[in-house]
């Protein structure tokens, strides 16, 4: 089994910053791409950022220039640095990883989500 655990969410004022972390643990052989998604109330879950195993990145247009995704392959952890936060960034943020386990089975694993609220 592979588990993803997010941390770092909370309440922040507009213009502020937060850093989310997502640590993977368990029977991991390799982690390929890692992503951050978010889901606001009444809206569909959307892809925020993705980072490949080679550290290539891509972002949703709504967060380009404000958010930065990175990863630490030794710690099996992905980060999301969020700057210049806006009220419309309020959502539950989920991490997602394309994992190959020690039995060489590949699957997508999801974290439980962490709430980010941007409000004055």
Short mmCIF file of C-alpha atoms in Angstrom, two decimals:
data_model
loop_
_atom_site.label_atom_id
_atom_site.label_comp_id
_atom_site.label_asym_id
_atom_site.label_seq_id
_atom_site.Cartn_x
_atom_site.Cartn_y
_atom_site.Cartn_z
CA UNK A 1 0.00 0.00 0.00
CA UNK A 2 1.04 3.57 -0.68
CA UNK A 3 -0.25 6.53 1.30
CA UNK A 4 -0.10 10.24 0.51
CA UNK A 5 -0.44 12.70 3.38
CA UNK A 6 -0.87 16.43 2.75
CA UNK A 7 -0.09 19.21 5.18
CA UNK A 8 0.29 22.98 5.23
CA UNK A 9 -3.22 24.20 4.54
CA UNK A 10 -4.94 26.89 6.56
CA UNK A 11 -6.44 30.36 6.61
CA UNK A 12 -4.49 33.19 4.96
CA UNK A 13 -5.29 36.75 3.98
CA UNK A 14 -5.42 37.80 0.32
CA UNK A 15 -1.91 38.42 -0.95
CA UNK A 16 -0.43 35.97 1.52
CA UNK A 17 1.48 32.74 1.01
CA UNK A 18 1.20 29.10 1.99
CA UNK A 19 3.34 26.06 1.31
CA UNK A 20 1.66 22.69 0.94
CA UNK A 21 3.52 19.42 1.35
CA UNK A 22 2.53 15.90 0.36
CA UNK A 23 4.59 12.96 1.56
CA UNK A 24 4.29 9.50 0.04
CA UNK A 25 5.06 6.40 2.08
CA UNK A 26 4.68 2.65 1.83
CA UNK A 27 5.83 0.04 -0.67
CA UNK A 28 7.22 2.48 -3.24
CA UNK A 29 9.48 1.41 -6.07
CA UNK A 30 9.18 4.58 -8.13
CA UNK A 31 7.07 7.73 -8.26
CA UNK A 32 6.51 9.15 -11.72
CA UNK A 33 4.47 12.33 -12.14
CA UNK A 34 3.09 14.10 -9.09
CA UNK A 35 0.25 16.61 -9.19
CA UNK A 36 -1.78 19.03 -7.15
CA UNK A 37 -5.51 19.33 -7.74
CA UNK A 38 -8.08 21.51 -6.02
CA UNK A 39 -11.82 21.48 -5.59
CA UNK A 40 -13.83 24.51 -4.56
CA UNK A 41 -17.38 24.17 -3.19
CA UNK A 42 -19.84 23.46 -5.98
CA UNK A 43 -17.09 23.09 -8.59
CA UNK A 44 -15.32 20.22 -10.28
CA UNK A 45 -11.88 19.14 -9.20
CA UNK A 46 -9.26 20.86 -11.35
CA UNK A 47 -5.59 20.26 -12.03
CA UNK A 48 -3.44 23.00 -10.53
CA UNK A 49 0.12 21.85 -11.26
CA UNK A 50 2.07 18.79 -12.36
CA UNK A 51 5.72 17.82 -12.04
CA UNK A 52 7.27 14.88 -13.87
CA UNK A 53 9.94 12.54 -12.58
CA UNK A 54 12.43 14.68 -14.49
CA UNK A 55 11.08 17.82 -12.77
CA UNK A 56 9.37 19.32 -15.81
CA UNK A 57 6.41 21.38 -14.65
CA UNK A 58 3.13 22.69 -15.97
CA UNK A 59 0.48 24.90 -14.39
CA UNK A 60 -3.12 25.91 -14.76
CA UNK A 61 -3.38 29.37 -16.31
CA UNK A 62 -5.08 30.67 -13.18
CA UNK A 63 -2.00 30.03 -11.01
CA UNK A 64 0.89 30.65 -13.41
CA UNK A 65 3.41 33.06 -11.95
CA UNK A 66 1.99 32.66 -8.43
CA UNK A 67 2.34 28.95 -7.61
CA UNK A 68 5.45 26.77 -7.82
CA UNK A 69 5.47 22.97 -7.69
CA UNK A 70 8.62 21.11 -6.68
CA UNK A 71 9.60 17.67 -5.42
CA UNK A 72 12.19 15.94 -3.28
CA UNK A 73 12.73 12.46 -4.70
CA UNK A 74 14.72 11.32 -1.66
CA UNK A 75 11.84 12.19 0.67
CA UNK A 76 9.13 11.15 -1.85
CA UNK A 77 7.52 14.53 -1.23
CA UNK A 78 5.90 17.10 -3.50
CA UNK A 79 5.44 20.74 -2.54
CA UNK A 80 3.23 23.57 -3.72
CA UNK A 81 4.43 27.07 -2.89
CA UNK A 82 1.47 29.42 -3.23
CA UNK A 83 2.11 33.17 -3.33
CA UNK A 84 -0.14 36.18 -3.95
CA UNK A 85 -3.14 34.14 -2.88
CA UNK A 86 -6.61 35.25 -3.94
CA UNK A 87 -10.03 34.42 -2.49
CA UNK A 88 -10.72 32.35 -5.60
CA UNK A 89 -7.86 30.03 -4.60
CA UNK A 90 -10.00 28.83 -1.69
CA UNK A 91 -10.49 25.09 -2.08
CA UNK A 92 -9.54 21.68 -0.79
CA UNK A 93 -6.15 20.83 -2.28
CA UNK A 94 -5.32 17.22 -3.10
CA UNK A 95 -2.04 15.67 -4.13
CA UNK A 96 -1.86 12.80 -6.56
CA UNK A 97 1.01 10.56 -7.58
CA UNK A 98 1.59 8.03 -10.33
CA UNK A 99 3.23 5.26 -8.31
CA UNK A 100 4.93 1.97 -9.12
CA UNK A 101 5.06 -0.20 -6.02
CA UNK A 102 7.58 -2.85 -5.07
CA UNK A 103 5.46 -5.49 -6.79
CA UNK A 104 5.84 -3.42 -9.98
CA UNK A 105 2.16 -2.56 -10.09
CA UNK A 106 1.39 0.98 -11.22
CA UNK A 107 -1.53 3.05 -10.01
CA UNK A 108 -2.66 6.55 -9.08
CA UNK A 109 -2.68 7.35 -5.40
CA UNK A 110 -4.54 10.32 -3.83
CA UNK A 111 -4.10 12.18 -0.58
CA UNK A 112 -6.97 13.03 1.75
CA UNK A 113 -6.93 16.75 0.99
CA UNK A 114 -6.04 19.90 2.90
CA UNK A 115 -8.22 22.99 3.17
CA UNK A 116 -6.90 26.33 1.96
CA UNK A 117 -9.02 29.37 2.75
CA UNK A 118 -8.10 32.85 1.50
CA UNK A 119 -10.10 35.49 3.28
CA UNK A 120 -9.70 38.77 5.11
#
